[in-house]
Coordinates of C-alpha atoms and ligand atoms in Angstrom, one line a residue:
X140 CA -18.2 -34.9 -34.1
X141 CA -15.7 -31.7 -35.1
X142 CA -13.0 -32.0 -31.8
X143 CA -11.2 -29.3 -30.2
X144 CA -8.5 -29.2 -27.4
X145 CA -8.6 -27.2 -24.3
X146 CA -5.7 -26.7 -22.3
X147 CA -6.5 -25.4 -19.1
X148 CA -4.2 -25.1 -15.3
X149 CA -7.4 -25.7 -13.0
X150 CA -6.4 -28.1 -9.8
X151 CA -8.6 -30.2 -7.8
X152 CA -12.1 -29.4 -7.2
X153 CA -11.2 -26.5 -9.9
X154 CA -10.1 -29.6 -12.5
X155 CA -13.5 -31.0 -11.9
X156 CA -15.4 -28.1 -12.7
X157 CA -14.0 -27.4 -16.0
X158 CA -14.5 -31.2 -16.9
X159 CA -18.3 -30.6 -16.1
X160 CA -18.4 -27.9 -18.4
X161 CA -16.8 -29.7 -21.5
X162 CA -19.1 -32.4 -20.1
X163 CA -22.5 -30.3 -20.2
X164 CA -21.4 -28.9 -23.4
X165 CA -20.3 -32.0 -25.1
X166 CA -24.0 -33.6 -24.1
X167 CA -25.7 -30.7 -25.0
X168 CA -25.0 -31.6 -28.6
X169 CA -24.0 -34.1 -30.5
X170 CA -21.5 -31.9 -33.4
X171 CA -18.6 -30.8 -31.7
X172 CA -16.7 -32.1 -28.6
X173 CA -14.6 -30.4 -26.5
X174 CA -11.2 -32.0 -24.9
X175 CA -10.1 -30.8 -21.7
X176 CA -6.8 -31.5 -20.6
X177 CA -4.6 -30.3 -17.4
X178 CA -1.4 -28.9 -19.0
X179 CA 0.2 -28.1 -15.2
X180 CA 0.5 -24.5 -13.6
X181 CA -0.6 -21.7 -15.8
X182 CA 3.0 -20.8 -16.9
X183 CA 3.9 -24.2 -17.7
X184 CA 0.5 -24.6 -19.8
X185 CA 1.9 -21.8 -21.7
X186 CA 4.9 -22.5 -22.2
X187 CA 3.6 -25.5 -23.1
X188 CA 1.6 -24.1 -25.7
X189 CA 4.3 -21.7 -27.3
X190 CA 6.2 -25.0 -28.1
X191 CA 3.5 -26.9 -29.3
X192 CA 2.4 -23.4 -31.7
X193 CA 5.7 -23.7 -33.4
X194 CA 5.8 -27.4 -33.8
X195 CA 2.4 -27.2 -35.7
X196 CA 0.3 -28.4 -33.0
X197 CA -1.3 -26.2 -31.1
X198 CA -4.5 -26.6 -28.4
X199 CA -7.7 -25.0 -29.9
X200 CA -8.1 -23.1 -26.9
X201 CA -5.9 -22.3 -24.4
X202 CA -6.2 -21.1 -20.7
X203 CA -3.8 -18.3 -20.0
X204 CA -3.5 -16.5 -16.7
X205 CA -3.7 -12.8 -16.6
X206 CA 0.2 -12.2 -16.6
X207 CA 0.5 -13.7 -20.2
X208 CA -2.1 -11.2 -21.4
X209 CA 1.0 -8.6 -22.8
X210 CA 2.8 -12.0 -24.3
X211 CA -0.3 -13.1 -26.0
X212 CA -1.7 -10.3 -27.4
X213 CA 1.4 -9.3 -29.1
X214 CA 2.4 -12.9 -30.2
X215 CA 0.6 -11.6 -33.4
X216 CA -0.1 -14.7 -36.0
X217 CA 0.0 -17.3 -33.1
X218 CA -3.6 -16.4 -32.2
X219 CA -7.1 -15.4 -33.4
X220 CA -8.9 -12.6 -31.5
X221 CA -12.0 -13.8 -30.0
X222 CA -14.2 -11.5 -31.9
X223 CA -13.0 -12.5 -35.0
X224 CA -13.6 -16.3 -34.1
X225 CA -17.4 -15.6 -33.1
X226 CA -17.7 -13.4 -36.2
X227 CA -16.5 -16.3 -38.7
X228 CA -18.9 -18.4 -36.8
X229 CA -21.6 -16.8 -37.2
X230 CA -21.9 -16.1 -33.5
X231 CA -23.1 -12.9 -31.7
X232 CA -20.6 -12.0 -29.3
X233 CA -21.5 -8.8 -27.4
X234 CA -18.8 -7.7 -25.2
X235 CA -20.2 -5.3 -23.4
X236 CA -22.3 -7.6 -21.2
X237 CA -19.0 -8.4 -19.6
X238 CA -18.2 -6.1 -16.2
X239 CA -15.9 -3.1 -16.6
X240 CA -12.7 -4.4 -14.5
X241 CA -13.0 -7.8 -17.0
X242 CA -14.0 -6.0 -20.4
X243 CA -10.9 -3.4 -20.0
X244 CA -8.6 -6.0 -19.4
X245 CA -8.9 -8.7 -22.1
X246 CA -9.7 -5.5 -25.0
X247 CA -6.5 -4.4 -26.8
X248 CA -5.3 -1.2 -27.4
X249 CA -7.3 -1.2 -30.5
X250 CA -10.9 -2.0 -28.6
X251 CA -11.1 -5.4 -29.6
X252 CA -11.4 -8.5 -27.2
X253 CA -9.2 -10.5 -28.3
X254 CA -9.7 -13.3 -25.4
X255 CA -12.7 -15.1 -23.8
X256 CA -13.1 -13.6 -20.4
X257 CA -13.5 -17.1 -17.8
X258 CA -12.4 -17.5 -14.6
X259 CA -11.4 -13.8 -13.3
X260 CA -10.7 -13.8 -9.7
X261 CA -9.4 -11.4 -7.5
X262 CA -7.4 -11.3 -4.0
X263 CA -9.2 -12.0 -0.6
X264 CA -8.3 -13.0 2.9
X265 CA -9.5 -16.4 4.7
X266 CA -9.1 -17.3 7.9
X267 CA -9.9 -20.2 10.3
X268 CA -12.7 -19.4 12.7
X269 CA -12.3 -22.6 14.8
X270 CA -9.0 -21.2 15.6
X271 CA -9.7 -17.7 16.3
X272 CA -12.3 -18.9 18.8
X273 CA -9.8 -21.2 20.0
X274 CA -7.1 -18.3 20.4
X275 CA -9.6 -16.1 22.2
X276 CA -10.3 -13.9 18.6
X277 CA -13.6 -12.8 17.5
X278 CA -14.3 -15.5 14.9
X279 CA -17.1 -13.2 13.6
X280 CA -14.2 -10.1 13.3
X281 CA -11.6 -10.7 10.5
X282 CA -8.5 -8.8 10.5
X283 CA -9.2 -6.0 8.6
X284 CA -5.7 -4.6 8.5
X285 CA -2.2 -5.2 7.9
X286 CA -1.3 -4.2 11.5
X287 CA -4.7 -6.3 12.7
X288 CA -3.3 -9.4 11.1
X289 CA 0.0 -9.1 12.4
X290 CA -1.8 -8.8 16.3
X291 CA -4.2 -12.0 15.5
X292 CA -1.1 -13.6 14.5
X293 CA 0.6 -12.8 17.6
X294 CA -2.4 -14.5 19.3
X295 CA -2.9 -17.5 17.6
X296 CA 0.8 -18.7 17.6
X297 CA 1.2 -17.4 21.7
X298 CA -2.2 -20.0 21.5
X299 CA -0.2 -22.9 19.8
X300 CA -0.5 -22.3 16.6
X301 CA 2.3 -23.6 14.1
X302 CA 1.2 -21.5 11.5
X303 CA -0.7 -18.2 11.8
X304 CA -0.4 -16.9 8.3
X305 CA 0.0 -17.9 4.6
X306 CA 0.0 -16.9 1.5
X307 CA -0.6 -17.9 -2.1
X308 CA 0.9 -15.8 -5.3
X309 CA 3.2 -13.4 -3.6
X310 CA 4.2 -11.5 -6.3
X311 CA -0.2 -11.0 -7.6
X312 CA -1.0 -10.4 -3.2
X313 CA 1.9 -8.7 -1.9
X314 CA 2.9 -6.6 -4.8
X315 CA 0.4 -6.1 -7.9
X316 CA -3.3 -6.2 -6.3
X317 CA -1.5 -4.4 -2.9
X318 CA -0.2 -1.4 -5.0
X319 CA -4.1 -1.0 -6.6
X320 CA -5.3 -1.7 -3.2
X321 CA -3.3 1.3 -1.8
X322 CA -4.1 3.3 -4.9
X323 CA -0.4 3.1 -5.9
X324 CA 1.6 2.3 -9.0
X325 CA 2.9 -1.0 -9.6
X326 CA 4.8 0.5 -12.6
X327 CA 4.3 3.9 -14.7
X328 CA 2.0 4.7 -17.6
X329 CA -0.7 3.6 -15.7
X330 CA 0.7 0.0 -14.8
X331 CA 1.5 -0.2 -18.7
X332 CA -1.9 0.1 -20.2
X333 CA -0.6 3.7 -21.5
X334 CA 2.4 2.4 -23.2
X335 CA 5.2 -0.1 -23.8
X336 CA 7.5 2.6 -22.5
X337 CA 6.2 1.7 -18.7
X338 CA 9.0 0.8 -16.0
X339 CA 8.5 -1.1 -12.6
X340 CA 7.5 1.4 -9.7
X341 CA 7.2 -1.6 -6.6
X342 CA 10.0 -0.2 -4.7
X343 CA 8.1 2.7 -2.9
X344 CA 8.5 3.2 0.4
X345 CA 5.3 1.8 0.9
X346 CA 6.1 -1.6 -1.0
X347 CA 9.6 -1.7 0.8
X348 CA 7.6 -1.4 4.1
X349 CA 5.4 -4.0 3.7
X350 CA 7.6 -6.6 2.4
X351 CA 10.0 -5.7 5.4
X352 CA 7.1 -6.4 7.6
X353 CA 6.7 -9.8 6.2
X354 CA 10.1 -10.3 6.7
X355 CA 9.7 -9.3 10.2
X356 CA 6.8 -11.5 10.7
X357 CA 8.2 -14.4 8.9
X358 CA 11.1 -14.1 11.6
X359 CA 8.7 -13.9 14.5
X360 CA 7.2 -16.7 13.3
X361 CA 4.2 -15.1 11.7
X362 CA 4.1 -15.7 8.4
X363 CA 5.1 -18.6 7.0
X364 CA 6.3 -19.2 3.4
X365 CA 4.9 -21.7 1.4
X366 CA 5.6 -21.2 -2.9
X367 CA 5.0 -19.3 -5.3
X368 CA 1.6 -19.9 -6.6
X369 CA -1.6 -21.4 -5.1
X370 CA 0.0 -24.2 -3.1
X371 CA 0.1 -22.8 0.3
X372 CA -3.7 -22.9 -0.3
X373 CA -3.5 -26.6 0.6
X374 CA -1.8 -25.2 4.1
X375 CA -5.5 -23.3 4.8
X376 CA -7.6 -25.8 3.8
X377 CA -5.7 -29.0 5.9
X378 CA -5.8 -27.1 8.6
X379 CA -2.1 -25.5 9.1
X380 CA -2.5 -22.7 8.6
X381 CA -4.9 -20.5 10.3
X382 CA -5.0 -16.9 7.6
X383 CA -4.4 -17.0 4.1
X384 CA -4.5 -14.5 1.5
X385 CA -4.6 -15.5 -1.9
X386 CA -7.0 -16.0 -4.9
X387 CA -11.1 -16.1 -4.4
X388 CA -10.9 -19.0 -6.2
X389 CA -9.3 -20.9 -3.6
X390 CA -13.3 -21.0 -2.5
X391 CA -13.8 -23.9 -4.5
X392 CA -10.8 -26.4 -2.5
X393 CA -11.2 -24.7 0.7
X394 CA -15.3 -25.4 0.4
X395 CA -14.5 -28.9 -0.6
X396 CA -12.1 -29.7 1.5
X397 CA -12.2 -27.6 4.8
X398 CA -13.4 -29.8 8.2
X399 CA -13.3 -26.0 10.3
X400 CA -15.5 -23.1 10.2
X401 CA -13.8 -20.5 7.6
X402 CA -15.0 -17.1 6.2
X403 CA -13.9 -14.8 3.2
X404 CA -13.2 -11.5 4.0
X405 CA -11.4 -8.8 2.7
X406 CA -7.7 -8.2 1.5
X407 CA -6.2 -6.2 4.7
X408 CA -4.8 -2.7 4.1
X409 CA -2.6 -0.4 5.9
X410 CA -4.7 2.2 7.2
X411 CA -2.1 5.2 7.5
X412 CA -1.8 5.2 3.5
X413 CA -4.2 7.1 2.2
X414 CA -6.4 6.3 -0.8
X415 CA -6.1 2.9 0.8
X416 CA -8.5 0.8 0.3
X417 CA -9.2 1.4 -3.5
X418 CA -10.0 -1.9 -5.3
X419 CA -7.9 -5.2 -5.8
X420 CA -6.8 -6.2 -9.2
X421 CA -7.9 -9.0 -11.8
X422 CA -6.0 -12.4 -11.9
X423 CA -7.3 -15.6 -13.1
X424 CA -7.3 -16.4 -16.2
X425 CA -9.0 -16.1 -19.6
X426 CA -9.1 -18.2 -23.2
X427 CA -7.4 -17.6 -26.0
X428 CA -7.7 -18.9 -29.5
X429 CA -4.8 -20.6 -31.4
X430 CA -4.3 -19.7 -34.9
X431 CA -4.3 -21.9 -37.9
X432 CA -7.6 -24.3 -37.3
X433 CA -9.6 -25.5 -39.8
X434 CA -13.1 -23.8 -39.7
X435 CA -15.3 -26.3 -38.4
X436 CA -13.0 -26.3 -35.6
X437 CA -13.6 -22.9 -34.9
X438 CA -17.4 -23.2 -35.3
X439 CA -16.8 -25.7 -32.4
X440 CA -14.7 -22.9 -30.5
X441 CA -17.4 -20.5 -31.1
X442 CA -20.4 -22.8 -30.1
X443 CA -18.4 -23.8 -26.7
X444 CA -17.8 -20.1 -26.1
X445 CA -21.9 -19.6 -26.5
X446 CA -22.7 -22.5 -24.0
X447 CA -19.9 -20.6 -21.6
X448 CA -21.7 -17.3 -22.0
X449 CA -25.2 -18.6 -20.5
X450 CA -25.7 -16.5 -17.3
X451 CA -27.0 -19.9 -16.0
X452 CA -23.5 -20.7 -16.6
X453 CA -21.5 -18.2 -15.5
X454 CA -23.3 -18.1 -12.3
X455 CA -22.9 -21.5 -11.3
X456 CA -19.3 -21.5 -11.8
X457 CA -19.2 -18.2 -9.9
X458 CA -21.1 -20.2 -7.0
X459 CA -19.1 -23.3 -6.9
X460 CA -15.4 -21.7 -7.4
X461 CA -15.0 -18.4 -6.1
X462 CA -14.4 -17.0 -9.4
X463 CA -15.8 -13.8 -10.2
X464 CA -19.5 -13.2 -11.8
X465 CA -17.6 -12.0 -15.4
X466 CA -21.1 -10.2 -16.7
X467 CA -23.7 -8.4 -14.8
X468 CA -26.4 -11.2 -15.5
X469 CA -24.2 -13.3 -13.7
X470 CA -23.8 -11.8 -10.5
X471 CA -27.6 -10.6 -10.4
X472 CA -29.1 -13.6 -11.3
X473 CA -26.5 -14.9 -7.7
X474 CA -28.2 -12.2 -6.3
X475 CA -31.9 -13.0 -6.9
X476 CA -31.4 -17.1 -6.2
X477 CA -30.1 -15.8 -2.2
X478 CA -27.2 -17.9 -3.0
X479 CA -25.2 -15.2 -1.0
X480 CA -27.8 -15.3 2.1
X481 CA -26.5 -18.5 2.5
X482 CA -23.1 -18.1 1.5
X483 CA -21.4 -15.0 1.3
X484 CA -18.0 -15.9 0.7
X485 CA -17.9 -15.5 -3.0
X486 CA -19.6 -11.9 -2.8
X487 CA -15.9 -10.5 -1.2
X488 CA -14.5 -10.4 -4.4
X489 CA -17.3 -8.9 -6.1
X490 CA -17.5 -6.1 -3.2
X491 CA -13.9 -5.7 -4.0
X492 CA -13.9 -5.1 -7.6
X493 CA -17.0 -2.7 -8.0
X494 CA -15.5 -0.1 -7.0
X495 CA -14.6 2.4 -9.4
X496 CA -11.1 2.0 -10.3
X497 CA -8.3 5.1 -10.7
X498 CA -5.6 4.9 -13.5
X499 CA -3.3 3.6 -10.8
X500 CA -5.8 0.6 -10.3
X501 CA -7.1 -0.4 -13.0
X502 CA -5.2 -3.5 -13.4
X503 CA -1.6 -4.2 -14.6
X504 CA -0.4 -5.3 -18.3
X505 CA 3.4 -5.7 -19.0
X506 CA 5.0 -7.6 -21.4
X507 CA 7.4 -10.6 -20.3
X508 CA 5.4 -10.1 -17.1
X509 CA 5.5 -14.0 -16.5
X510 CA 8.7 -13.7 -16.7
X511 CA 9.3 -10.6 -14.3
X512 CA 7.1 -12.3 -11.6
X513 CA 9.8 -15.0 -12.0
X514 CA 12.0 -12.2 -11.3
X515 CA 9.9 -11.0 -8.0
X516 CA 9.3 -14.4 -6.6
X517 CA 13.1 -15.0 -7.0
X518 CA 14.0 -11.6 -5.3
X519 CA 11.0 -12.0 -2.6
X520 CA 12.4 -15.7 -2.0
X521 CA 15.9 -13.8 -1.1
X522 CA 13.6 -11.7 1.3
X523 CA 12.1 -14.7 3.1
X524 CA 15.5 -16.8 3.6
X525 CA 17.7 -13.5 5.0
X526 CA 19.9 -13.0 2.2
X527 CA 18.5 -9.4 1.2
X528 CA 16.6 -6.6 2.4
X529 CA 13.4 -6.0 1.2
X530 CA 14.8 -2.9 -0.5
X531 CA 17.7 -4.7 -1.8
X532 CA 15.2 -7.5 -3.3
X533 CA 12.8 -4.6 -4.6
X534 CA 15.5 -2.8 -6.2
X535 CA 16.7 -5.6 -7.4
X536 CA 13.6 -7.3 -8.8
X537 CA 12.7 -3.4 -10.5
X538 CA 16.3 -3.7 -12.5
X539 CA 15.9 -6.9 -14.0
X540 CA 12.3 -6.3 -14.9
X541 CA 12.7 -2.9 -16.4
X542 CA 15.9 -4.8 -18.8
X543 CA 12.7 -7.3 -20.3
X544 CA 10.3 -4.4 -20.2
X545 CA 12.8 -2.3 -22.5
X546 CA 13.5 -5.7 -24.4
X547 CA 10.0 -6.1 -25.0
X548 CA 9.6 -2.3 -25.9
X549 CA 12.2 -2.3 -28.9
X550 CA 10.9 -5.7 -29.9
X551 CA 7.3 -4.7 -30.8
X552 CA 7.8 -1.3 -31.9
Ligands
G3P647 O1 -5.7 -18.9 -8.9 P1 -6.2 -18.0 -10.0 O2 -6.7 -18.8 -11.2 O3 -7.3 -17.1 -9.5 O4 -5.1 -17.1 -10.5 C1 -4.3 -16.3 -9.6 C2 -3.4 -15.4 -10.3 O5 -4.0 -14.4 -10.9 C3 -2.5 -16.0 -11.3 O6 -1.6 -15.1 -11.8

């Protein structure tokens, strides 16, 4: 059989998911064979990858979170557009079945998709309903705002608690989805799809606010800082922590995991800032195509991207992971089975993303943005431990991002 590499960042019950999938696919057929293999967190998987591109060996396919989008569609040579991949194939590929928020952010400038949509997810709320009963909260009444959050925290530590609040991806949360959640700009030029010429906007009074209040709560005793990336997950799901925001996709270890009663619900807002709440923002991840394969390779890439495209598919990872339904057939055919009847957590995101989005929300694509929210969880960190202000850090973090976002202007002129 033709073999191809896949590269992927998925953890846990998320790790054993995508092995199914290559699994399925690889005894669907008996031609081509597909190779997952864990490559670490999403920015070390790319990293990764860059290396491996210039050494001549390159994955096939490569998982990339949303933040490398910019990095990747420019890095012109290194990869081969989707489209074009199904096309030498020989394989329909019909991107409009995908849903708006996913289609407009994987198409270039051009129009073209140049990566596979796959696990898109967006940012919700959890929370721990054994302890909110426990604390004396409605565990059937989620905090749905900022200032609600900050009350049920005051509650559930006066109750005992060691750890009222959480959260994963800081920079994604607290910044990027809370700026299109508020209907504000994370950076001008529409958040950069108008232009390379966009420069950071996150240190609105607004933003400064907020991260000020998490400073506040993390002194209280609120909040409680765990890393950059999904790892405070873990805190929610053992049982430390009793709220967490962070990606729908934590579903899938929080499901698998959990020994409490939890529910989804939405991302909290402030409800004095008007426009607010507009829609959260795509994260996750999507696959891109490495250049320079030989084309039976490809016609493997292209036949793996067919099996992935099945509603059937689609909708079971949607099901088991928290990931978003990425077409329309997916999500209705979620609808029809009464999957959410039964559970409903996975339907947050969805009811979060449907809405339709303003140039302010559409999403956010900068280049060196992996790079700048190195910059912002660096600043943020300075936040948490008392060494800044939050405006201070957001000033801060704004300056050195706009130096790589005029970098990476002049560079791909
Ligand atoms: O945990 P994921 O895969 O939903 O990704 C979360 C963030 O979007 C990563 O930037």
């Amino acid at each position: 059989a033709t073999e191809v590499t896949w590269w992927h960042s998925m953890t846990g019950a998320l790790g054993d998911r995508v092995a199914g999938l290559a699994d399925q696919f690889n005894k669907s057929q008996s031609e081509y064979k597909v190779n997952p293999i864990f490559k670490g967190s999403y920015d070390e998987a790319m990293a990764a990858a860059i290396a491996a591109y210039r050494a001549g060996n390159a994955p096939h396919i490569l998982q990339v979170f949303e933040v490398g989008t910019a990095t990747m569609m420019y890095s012109k040579g290194a990869i081969m557009p989707v489209t074009e991949v199904m096309k030498s194939a020989g394989e329909k590929f019909d991107a409009s079945v995908y849903v708006p928020a996913v289609a407009g952010y994987y198409t270039s400038p051009k129009g073209d998709m140049v990566s596979f949509p796959f696990n898109s997810s967006t940012t919700v709320f959890y929370y721990n309903k054994d302890m909110f009963a426990k604390a004396g909260l409605d565990p059937n009444k989620p905090p749905a705002t900022w200032q609600e959050v900050v009350s049920a925290a005051a509650k559930l530590k006066a109750n005992g608690e060691k750890c009222a609040y959480t959260t994963g991806w800081q920079s994604w949360v607290h910044l990027e989805s809370f700026s299109a959640w508020h209907n504000i700009e994370f950076a001008s030029k529409n958040n950069g799809f108008g232009g390379l010429d966009a420069r950071l906007k996150f240190n609105s009074p607004v933003h400064v606010k907020h991260i000020e209040n998490l400073a506040n709560w993390a002194k209280q005793g609120y909040f409680t800082y765990a890393g950059r990336k999904n790892e405070p997950e873990a805190k929610f799901y053992s049982g430390e922590c009793a709220m967490l925001s962070s990606s729908s996709s934590a579903y899938a270890n929080i499901s698998k995991n959990a020994k409490f009663k939890f529910a989804a619900s939405t991302l909290p807002y402030y409800s004095d800032v008007q426009g607010a709440p507009q829609n959260t923002i795509i994260g996750g991840a999507s696959l891109w195509v490495m250049s320079g394969k030989k084309t039976d390779e490809y016609k493997a890439v292209a036949k793996f991207f067919k099996f992935l495209s099945q509603p059937e598919v689609q909708a079971k990872w949607h099901q088991e992971t928290g990931y978003l339904p990425i077409t329309n057939a997916a999500y209705e055919l979620t609808k029809k089975s009464g999957f959410y009847q039964k559970s409903p957590d996975p339907e947050v995101a969805v009811q979060q993303m449907i809405v339709k989005t303003t140039a302010k929300s559409r999403g956010i694509r900068l280049g060196s943005f992996v790079q700048i929210r190195t910059i912002i969880d660096e600043e943020l960190e300075t936040v948490w431990n008392g060494k800044k202000t939050a405006q201070e850090a957001l000033d801060t973090a704004v300056r050195r991002g706009d130096e790589l976002l005029v970098r990476f202007e002049r560079a791909n002129k």
